[in-house]
Coordinates of C-alpha atoms (C1' of nucleotides) in Angstrom, one line a residue:
Chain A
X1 CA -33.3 -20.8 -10.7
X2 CA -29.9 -20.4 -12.6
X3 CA -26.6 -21.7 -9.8
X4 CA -24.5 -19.6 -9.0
X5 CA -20.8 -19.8 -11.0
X6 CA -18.6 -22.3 -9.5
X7 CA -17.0 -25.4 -11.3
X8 CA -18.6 -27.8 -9.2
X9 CA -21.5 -26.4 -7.6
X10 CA -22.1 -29.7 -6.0
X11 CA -18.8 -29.9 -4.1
X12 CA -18.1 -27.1 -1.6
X13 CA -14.7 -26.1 -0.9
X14 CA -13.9 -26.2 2.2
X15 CA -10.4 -25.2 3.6
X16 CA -8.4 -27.8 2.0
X17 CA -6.6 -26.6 -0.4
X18 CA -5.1 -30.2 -1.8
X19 CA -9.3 -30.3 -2.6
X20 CA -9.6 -26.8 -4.1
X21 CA -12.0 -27.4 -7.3
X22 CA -9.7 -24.2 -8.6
X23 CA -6.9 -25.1 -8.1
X24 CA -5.2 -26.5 -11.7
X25 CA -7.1 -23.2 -12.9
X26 CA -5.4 -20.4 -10.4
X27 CA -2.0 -19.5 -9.7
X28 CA -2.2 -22.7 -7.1
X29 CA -1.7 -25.2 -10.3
X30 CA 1.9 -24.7 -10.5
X31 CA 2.0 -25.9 -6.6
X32 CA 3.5 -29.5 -5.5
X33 CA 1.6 -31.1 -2.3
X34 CA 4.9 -29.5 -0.3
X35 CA 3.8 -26.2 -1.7
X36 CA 0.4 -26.3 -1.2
X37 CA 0.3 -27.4 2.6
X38 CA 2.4 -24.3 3.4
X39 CA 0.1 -21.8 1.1
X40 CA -2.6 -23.3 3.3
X41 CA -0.5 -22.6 6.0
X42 CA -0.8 -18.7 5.2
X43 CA -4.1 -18.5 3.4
X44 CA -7.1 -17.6 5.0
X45 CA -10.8 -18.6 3.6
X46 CA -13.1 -15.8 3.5
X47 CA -16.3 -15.5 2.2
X48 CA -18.4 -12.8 1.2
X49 CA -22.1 -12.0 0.3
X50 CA -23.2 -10.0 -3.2
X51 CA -22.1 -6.9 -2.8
X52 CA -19.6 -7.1 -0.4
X53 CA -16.1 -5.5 -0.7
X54 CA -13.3 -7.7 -1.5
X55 CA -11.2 -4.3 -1.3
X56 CA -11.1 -0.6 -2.1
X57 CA -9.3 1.2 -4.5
X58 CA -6.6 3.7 -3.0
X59 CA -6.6 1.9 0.4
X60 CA -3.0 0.0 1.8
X61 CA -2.9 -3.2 -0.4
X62 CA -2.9 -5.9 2.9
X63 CA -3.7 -8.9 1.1
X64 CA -3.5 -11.1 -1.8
X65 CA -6.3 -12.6 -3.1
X66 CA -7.4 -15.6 -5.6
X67 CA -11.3 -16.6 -6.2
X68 CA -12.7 -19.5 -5.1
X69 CA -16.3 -19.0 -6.2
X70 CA -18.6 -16.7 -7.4
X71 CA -18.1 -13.8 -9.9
X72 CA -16.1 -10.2 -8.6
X73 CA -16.6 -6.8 -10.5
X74 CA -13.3 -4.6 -10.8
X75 CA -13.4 -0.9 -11.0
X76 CA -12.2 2.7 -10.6
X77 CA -14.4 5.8 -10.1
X78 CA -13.6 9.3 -10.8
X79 CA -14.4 11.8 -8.2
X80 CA -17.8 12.4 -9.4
X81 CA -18.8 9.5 -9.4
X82 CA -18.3 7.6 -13.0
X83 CA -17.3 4.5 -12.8
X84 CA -15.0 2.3 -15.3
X85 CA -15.6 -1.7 -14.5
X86 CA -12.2 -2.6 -16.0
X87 CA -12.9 -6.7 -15.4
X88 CA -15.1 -9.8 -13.6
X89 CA -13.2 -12.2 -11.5
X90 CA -13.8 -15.9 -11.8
X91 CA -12.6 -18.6 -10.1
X92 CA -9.4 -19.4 -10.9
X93 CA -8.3 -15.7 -11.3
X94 CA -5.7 -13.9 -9.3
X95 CA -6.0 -10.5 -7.7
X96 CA -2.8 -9.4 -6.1
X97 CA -0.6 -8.2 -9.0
X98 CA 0.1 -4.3 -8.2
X99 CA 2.5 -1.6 -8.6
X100 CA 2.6 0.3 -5.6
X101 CA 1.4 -0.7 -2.0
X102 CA -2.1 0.7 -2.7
X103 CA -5.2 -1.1 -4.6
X104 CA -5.1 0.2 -8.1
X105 CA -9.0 -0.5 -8.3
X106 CA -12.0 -1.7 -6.1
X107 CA -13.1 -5.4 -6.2
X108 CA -16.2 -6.4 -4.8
X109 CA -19.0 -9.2 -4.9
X110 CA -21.6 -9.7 -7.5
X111 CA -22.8 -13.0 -6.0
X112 CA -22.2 -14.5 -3.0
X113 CA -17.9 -15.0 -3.0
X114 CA -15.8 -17.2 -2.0
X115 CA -11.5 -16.4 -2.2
X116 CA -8.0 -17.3 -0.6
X117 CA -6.5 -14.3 1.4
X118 CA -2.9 -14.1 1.6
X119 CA -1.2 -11.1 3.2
X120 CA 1.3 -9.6 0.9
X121 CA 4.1 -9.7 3.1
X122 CA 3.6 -14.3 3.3
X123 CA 3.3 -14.5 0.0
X124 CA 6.1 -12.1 -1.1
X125 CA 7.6 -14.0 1.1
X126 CA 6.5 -17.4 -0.2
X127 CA 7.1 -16.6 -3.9
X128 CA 10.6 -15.9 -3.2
X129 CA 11.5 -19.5 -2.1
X130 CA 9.5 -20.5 -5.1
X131 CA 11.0 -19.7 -8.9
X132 CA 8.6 -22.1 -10.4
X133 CA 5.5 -19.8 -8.8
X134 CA 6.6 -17.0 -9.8
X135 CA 6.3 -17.8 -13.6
X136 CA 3.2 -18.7 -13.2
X137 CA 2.3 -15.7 -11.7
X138 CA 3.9 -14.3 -14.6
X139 CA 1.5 -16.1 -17.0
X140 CA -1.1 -15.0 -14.8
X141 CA -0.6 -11.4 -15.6
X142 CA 0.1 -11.3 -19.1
X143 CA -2.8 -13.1 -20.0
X144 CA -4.8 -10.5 -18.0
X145 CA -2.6 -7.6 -19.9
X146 CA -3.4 -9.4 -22.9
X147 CA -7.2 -9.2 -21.9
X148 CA -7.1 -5.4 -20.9
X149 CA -5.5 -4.5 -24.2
X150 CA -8.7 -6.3 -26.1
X151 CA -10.6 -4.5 -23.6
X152 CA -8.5 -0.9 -24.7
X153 CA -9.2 -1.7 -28.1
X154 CA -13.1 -2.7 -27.4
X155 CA -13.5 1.3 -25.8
X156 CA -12.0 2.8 -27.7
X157 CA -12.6 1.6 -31.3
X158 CA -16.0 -0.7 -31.3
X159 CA -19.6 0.5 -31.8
X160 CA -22.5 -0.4 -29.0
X161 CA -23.5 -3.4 -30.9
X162 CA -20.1 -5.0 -31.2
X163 CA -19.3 -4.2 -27.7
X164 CA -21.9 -6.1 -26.3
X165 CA -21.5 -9.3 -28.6
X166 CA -18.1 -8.8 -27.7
X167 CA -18.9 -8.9 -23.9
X168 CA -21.2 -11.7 -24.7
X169 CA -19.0 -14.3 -26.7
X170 CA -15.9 -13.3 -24.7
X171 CA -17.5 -13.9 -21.2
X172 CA -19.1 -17.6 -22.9
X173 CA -15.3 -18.4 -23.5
X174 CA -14.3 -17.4 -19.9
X175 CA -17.4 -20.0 -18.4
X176 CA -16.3 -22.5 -20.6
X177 CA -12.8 -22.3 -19.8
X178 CA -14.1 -22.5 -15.9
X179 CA -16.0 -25.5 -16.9
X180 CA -19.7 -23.8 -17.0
X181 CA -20.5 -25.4 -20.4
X182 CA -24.3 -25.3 -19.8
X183 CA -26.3 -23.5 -23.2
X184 CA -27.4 -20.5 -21.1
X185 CA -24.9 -17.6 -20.4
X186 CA -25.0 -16.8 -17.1
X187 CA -25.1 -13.2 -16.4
X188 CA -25.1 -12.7 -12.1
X189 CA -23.7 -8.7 -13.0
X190 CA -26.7 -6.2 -13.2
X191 CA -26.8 -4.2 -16.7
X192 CA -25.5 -1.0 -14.9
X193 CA -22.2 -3.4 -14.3
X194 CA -22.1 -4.9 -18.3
X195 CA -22.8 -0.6 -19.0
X196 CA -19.8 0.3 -17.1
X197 CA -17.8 -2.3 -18.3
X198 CA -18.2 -1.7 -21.7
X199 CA -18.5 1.9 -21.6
X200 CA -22.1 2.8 -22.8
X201 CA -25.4 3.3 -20.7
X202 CA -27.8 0.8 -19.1
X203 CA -30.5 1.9 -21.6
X204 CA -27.9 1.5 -24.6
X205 CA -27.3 -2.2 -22.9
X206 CA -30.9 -2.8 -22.7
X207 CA -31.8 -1.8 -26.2
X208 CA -28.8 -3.7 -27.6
X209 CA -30.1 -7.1 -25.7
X210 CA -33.6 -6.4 -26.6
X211 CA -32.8 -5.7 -30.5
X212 CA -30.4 -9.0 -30.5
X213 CA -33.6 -11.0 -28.9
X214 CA -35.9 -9.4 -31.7
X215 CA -33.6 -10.3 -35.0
X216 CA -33.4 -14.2 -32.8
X217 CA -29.9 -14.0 -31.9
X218 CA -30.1 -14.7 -28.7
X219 CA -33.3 -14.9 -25.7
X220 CA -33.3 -13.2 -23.1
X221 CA -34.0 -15.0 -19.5
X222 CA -34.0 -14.5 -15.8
X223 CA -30.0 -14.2 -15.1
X224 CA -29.0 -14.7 -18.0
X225 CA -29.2 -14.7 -22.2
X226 CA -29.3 -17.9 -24.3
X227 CA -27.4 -17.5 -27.6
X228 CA -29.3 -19.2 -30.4
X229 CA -26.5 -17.5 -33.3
X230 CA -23.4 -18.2 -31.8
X231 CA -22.4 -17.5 -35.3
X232 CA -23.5 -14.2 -35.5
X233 CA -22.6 -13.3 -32.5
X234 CA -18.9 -14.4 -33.4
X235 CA -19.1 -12.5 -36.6
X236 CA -19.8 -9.2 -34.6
X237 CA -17.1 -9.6 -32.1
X238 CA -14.6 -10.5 -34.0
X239 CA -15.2 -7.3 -36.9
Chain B
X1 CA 14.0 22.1 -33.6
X2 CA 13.4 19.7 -31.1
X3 CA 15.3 16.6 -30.1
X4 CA 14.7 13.7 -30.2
X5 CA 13.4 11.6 -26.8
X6 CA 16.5 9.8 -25.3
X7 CA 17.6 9.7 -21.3
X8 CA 20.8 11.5 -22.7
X9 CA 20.8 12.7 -26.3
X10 CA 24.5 13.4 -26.2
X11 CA 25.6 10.0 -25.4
X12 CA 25.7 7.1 -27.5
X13 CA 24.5 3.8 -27.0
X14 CA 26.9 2.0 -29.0
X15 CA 26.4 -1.8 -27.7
X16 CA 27.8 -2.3 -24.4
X17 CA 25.5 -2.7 -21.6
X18 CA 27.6 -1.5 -19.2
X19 CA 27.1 2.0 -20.9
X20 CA 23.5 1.9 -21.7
X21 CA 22.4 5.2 -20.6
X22 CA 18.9 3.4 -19.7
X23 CA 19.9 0.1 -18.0
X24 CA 18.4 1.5 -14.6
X25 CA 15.1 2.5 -16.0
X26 CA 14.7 -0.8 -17.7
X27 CA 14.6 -4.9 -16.6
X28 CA 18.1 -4.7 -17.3
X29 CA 18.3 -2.2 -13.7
X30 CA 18.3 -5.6 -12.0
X31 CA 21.8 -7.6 -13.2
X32 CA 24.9 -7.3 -11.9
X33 CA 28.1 -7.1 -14.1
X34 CA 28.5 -10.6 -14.4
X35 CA 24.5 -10.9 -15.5
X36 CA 25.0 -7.9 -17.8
X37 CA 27.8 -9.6 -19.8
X38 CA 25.6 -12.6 -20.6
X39 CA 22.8 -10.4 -21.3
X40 CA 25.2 -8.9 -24.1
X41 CA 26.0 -12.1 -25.5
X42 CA 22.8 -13.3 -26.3
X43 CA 21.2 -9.4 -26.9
X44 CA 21.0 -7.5 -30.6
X45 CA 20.4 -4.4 -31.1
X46 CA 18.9 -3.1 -33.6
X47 CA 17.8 0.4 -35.1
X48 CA 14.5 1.4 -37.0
X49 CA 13.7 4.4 -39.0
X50 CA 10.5 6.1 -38.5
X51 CA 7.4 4.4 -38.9
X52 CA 9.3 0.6 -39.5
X53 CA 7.8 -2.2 -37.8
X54 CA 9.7 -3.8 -34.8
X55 CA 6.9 -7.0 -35.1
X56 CA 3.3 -7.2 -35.9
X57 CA 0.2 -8.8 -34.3
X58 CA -0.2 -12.3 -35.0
X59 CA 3.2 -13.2 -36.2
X60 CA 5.2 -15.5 -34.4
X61 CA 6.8 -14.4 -31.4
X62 CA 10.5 -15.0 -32.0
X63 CA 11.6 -12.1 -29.8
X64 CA 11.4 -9.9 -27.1
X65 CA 12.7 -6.1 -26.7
X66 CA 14.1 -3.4 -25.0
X67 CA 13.8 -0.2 -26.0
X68 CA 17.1 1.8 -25.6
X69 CA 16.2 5.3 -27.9
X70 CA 12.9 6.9 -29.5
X71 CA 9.1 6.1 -29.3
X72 CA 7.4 3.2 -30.3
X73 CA 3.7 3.0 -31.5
X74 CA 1.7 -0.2 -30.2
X75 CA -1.3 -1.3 -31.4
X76 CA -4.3 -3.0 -32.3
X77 CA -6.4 -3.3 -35.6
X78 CA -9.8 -4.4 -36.3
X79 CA -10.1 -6.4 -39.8
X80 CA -12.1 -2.9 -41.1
X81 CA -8.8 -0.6 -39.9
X82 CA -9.9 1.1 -37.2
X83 CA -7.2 1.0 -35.0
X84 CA -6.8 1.3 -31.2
X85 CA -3.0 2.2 -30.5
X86 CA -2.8 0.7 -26.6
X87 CA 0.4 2.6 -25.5
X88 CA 3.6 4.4 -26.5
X89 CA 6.7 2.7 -25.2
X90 CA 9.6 5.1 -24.1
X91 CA 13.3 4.1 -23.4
X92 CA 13.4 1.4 -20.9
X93 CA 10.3 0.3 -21.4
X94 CA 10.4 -3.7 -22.0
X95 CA 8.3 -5.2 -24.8
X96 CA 7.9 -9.4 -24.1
X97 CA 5.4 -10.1 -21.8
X98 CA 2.5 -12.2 -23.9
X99 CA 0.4 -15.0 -22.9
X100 CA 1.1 -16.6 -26.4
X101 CA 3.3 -17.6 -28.8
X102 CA 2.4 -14.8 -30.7
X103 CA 2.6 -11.0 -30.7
X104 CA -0.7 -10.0 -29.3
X105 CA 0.1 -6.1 -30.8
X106 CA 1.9 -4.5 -33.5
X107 CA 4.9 -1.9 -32.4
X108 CA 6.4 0.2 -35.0
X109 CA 9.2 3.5 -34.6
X110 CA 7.5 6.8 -34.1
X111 CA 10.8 8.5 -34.8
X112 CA 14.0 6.9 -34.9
X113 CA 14.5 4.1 -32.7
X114 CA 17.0 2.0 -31.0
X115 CA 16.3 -1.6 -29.4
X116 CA 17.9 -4.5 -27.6
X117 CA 16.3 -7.5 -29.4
X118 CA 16.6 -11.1 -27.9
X119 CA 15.2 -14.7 -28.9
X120 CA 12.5 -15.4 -27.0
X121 CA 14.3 -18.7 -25.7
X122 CA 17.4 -17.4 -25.1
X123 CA 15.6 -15.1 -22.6
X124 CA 13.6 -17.8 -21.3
X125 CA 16.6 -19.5 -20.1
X126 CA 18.2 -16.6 -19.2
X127 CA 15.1 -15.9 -16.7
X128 CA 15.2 -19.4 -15.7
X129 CA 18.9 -18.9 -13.9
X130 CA 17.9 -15.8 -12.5
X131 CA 14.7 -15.6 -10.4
X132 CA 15.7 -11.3 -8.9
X133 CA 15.1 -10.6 -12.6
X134 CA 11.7 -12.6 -13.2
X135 CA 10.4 -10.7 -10.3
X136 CA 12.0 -7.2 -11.9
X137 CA 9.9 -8.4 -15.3
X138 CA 6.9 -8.7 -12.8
X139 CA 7.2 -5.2 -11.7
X140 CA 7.4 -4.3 -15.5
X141 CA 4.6 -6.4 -16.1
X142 CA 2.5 -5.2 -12.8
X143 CA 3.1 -1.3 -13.8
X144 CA 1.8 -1.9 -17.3
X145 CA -1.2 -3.9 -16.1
X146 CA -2.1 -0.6 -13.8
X147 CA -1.8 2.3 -17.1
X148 CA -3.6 -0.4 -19.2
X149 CA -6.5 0.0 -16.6
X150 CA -6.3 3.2 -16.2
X151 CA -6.5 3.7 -19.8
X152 CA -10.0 1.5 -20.1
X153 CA -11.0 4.2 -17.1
X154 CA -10.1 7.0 -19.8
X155 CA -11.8 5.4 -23.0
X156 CA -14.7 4.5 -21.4
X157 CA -15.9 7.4 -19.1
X158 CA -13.8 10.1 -19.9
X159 CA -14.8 13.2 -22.1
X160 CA -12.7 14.3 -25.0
X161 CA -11.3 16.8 -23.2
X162 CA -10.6 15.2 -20.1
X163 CA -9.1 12.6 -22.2
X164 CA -6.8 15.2 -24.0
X165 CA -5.5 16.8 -20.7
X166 CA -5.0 13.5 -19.4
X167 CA -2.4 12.7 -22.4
X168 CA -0.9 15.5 -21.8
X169 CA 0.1 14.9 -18.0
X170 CA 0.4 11.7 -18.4
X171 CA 2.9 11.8 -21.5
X172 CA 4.5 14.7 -19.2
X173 CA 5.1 12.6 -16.7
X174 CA 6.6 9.7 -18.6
X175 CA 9.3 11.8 -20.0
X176 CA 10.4 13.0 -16.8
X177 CA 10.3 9.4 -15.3
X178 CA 13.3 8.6 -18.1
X179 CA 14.9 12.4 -17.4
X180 CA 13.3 14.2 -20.0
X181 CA 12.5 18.1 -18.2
X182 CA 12.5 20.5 -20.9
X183 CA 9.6 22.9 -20.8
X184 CA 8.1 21.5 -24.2
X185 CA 6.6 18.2 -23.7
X186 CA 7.8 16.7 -27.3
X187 CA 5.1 15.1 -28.8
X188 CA 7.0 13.1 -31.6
X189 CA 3.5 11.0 -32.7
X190 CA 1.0 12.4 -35.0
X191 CA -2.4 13.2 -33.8
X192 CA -3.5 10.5 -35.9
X193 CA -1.6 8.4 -33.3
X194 CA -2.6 10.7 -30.4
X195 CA -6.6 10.2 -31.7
X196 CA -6.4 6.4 -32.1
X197 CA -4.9 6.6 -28.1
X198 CA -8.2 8.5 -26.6
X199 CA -10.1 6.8 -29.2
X200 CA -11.2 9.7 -30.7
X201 CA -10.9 11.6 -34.0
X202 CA -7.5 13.8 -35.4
X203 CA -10.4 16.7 -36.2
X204 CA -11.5 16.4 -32.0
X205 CA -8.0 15.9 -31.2
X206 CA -7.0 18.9 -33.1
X207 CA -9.9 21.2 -32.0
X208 CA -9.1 20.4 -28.4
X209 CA -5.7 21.8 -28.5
X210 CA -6.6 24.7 -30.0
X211 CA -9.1 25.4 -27.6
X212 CA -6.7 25.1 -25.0
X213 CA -4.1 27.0 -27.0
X214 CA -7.0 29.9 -27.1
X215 CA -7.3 29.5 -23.4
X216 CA -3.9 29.9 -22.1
X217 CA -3.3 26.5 -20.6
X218 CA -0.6 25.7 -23.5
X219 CA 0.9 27.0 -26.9
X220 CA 1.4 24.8 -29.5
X221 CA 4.6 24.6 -30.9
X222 CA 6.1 22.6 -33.5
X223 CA 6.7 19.3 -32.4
X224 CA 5.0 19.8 -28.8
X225 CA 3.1 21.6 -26.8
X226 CA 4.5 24.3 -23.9
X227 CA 1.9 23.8 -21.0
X228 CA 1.5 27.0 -19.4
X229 CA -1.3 26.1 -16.6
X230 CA -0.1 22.7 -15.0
X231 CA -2.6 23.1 -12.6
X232 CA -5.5 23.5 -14.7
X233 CA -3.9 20.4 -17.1
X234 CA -3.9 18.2 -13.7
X235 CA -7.6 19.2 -12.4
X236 CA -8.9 18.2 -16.1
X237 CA -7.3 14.9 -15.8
X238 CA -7.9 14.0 -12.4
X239 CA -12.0 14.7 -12.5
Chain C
dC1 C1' -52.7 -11.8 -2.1
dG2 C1' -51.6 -6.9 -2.8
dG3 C1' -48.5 -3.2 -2.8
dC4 C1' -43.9 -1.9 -2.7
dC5 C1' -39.2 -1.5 -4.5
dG6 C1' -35.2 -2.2 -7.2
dG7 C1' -33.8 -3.3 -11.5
dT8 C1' -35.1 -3.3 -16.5
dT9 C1' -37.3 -2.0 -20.6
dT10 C1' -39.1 1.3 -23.7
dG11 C1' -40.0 5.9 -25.7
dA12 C1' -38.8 10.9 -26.9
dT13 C1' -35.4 14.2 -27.4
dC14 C1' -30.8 16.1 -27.2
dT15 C1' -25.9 16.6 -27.9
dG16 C1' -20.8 15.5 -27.9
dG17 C1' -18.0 14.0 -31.0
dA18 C1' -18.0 12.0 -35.7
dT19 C1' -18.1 12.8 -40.5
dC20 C1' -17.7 15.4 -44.6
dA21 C1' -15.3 19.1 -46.7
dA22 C1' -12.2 22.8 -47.5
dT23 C1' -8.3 25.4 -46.5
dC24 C1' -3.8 26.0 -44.3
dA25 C1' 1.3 25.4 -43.1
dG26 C1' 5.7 23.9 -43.4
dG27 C1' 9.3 20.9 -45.1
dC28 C1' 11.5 19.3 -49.3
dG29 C1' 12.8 18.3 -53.9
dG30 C1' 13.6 20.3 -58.2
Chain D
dC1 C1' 12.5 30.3 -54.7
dC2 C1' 8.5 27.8 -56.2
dG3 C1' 5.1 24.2 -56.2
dC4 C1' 3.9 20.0 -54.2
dC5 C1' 2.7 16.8 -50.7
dT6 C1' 1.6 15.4 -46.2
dG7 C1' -0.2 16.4 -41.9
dA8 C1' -3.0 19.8 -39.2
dT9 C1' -6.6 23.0 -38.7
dT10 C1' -11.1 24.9 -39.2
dG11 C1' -16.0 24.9 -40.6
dA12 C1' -20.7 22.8 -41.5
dT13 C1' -23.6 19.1 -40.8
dC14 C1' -25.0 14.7 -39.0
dC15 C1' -26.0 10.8 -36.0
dA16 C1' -24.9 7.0 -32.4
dG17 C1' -25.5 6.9 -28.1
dA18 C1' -26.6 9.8 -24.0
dT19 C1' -30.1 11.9 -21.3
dC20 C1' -34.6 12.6 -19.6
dA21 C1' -38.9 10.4 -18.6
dA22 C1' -42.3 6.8 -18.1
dA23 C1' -43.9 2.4 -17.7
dC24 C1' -43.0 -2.5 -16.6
dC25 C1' -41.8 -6.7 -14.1
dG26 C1' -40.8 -9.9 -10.6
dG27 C1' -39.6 -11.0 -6.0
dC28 C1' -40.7 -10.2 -1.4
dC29 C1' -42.7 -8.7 2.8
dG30 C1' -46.7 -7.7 5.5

DNA sequence: CGGCCGGTTTGATCTGGATCAATCAGGCGG
DNA sequence: CCGCCTGATTGATCCAGATCAAACCGGCCG
């Protein structure tokens, strides 16, 4: 059986935010032990199982949140009933930068979740004692702008095949980056999630995989793929 | 013919912040006089003729702008030249927030266009001093995060003539936002540009509008379209 | 251990939007 | 005022990926 995504899978996190495996990774790393014993103060630990909603799109934007463990699918839906996945949450990432005092977008489990919960008002409040924090936040969303306007560019411009060796190499990067270095690519999101992520069908998805797994670019296993032409794969992303 | 897209065509911007007929709109709506002056000093402006490059993706990123008059074009290429433009940027609209050292996008003039153009370090320092304004830059930053991912909703489920309609209203909107209520909505890009928005083709693009031209719900004019059914314009975007 | 059940794969066919190919229109220089 | 040049429109055809329709597969519960 493949683990779940965490850094550590072996430690458990719990409470203690001076031992958050996350923390040089989140918005938390640019916090002193001062810092971090008053975000304790107003975060609150929740946990949530696969499927679960983190929150829902269009509903008053209470909280703050920042991913502990486990993998969170983004999206928006149109009144019928299409959906746009517009992003996976790792550990480490931030969700809590918004325009208006509603949820732009839904969030909610793949696997079982773990995340910090800060009500907006505490940590509006907490930022503004804290210049340093706020530039991190700052880096926190342009990276993600950065990411969305690959993603733009993915939709609107790339063909079936290079979106998902696109969504393959890019989401290796993001494990590695988490620390998941292991040579299988974890995968915890259904291929209706990877579809509506990249804009195409679960059968396109499907036939895509199963074509990469015929010409031995990759095989395909229970939760996941293991890339044999990282190469390739690379080659097809990038043109 | 039709003017060109500025808060207030019939005043200059000749330099002065304190008579920038966009301050409010833009980062700049958060310093005081004494801020402003210092924002002068280490601000340039500059002006670009259609279709001139204010900085292209992967150079270094020496600067950050403002745009003060006229449309910019921002966008992404893939090595082949398909191109995905990821937004058009209006007056006010701040152009700086990266997660690198270099421009993740290339911007260049629609029409004629008018910037404030600062060294990236200078403005780093001037942040520094002034944590009101980082957290005005984070507003900037949060509002373009939301129409980025509402744009991935549009290129990835939307059909071509939702996506069309969408532009439309959307556009529509924008220029109000910055004061701009004629009854034409100018449409001062090419529907090249428009096309490489939606991600699709000028001939779709094209074909759209004249559809909707044959159906009442606009007239084409030169430069624009004059949207005669609002309503029906809004239910085609929204579903 | 067998029969669901939800997710996935595979196959056959269809179609929205792309591609290929002429016009068309309007601004501009001569 | 004419002819060109660039961008836009319109028409004919094509095809990548969607849709429709079965299997298939693995985990789980009785």
């Amino acid at each position: 059986m493949i683990r779940t995504i965490s850094p550590n899978p072996n430690r458990a996190n719990f409470g203690r935010c001076s031992a958050c495996t996350v923390r040089s990774l989140s918005v938390c790393g640019a916090l002193d032990q001062a810092d971090l014993s008053e975000f304790e103060r107003i975060a609150r630990h929740v946990h949530l199982a696969a499927n679960e909603a983190l929150f829902t799109a269009g509903q008053l934007a209470h909280s703050v949140h920042n991913l502990t463990a486990g993998v969170a699918r983004l999206y928006k839906l149109l009144p019928d009933g299409r959906r746009q996945v517009i992003g996976f949450a790792l550990p480490g990432d931030f969700l809590g930068v918004a325009p208006s005092d509603r949820y732009g977008f839904s969030a909610d489990a793949v696997d079982s979740v773990s995340a910090c919960r800060l009500s907006k008002e505490a940590f509006r409040h907490f930022i503004e004692q804290r210049p340093h924090f706020l530039v991190r936040i700052n880096e926190f969303a342009a990276r993600e702008l950065s990411l969305a306007q690959e993603q733009m560019l993915l939709l609107g411009r790339r063909t079936a095949e290079e979106k998902v060796a696109s969504f393959l190499v890019g989401w290796r990067r993001r494990l590695a980056h988490i620390g998941d270095e292991r040579q299988i690519i974890v995968l915890p999101m259904s291929r209706q999630d990877i579809a509506d992520y990249l804009g195409l069908t679960i059968e396109t998805v499907s036939r895509t995989l199963t074509r990469f797994e015929r010409e031995k670019m990759l095989i395909i296993v229970n939760g996941g793929v293991r890339l044999l032409d990282a190469a390739r794969a690379a080659a097809m992303a990038a043109a």
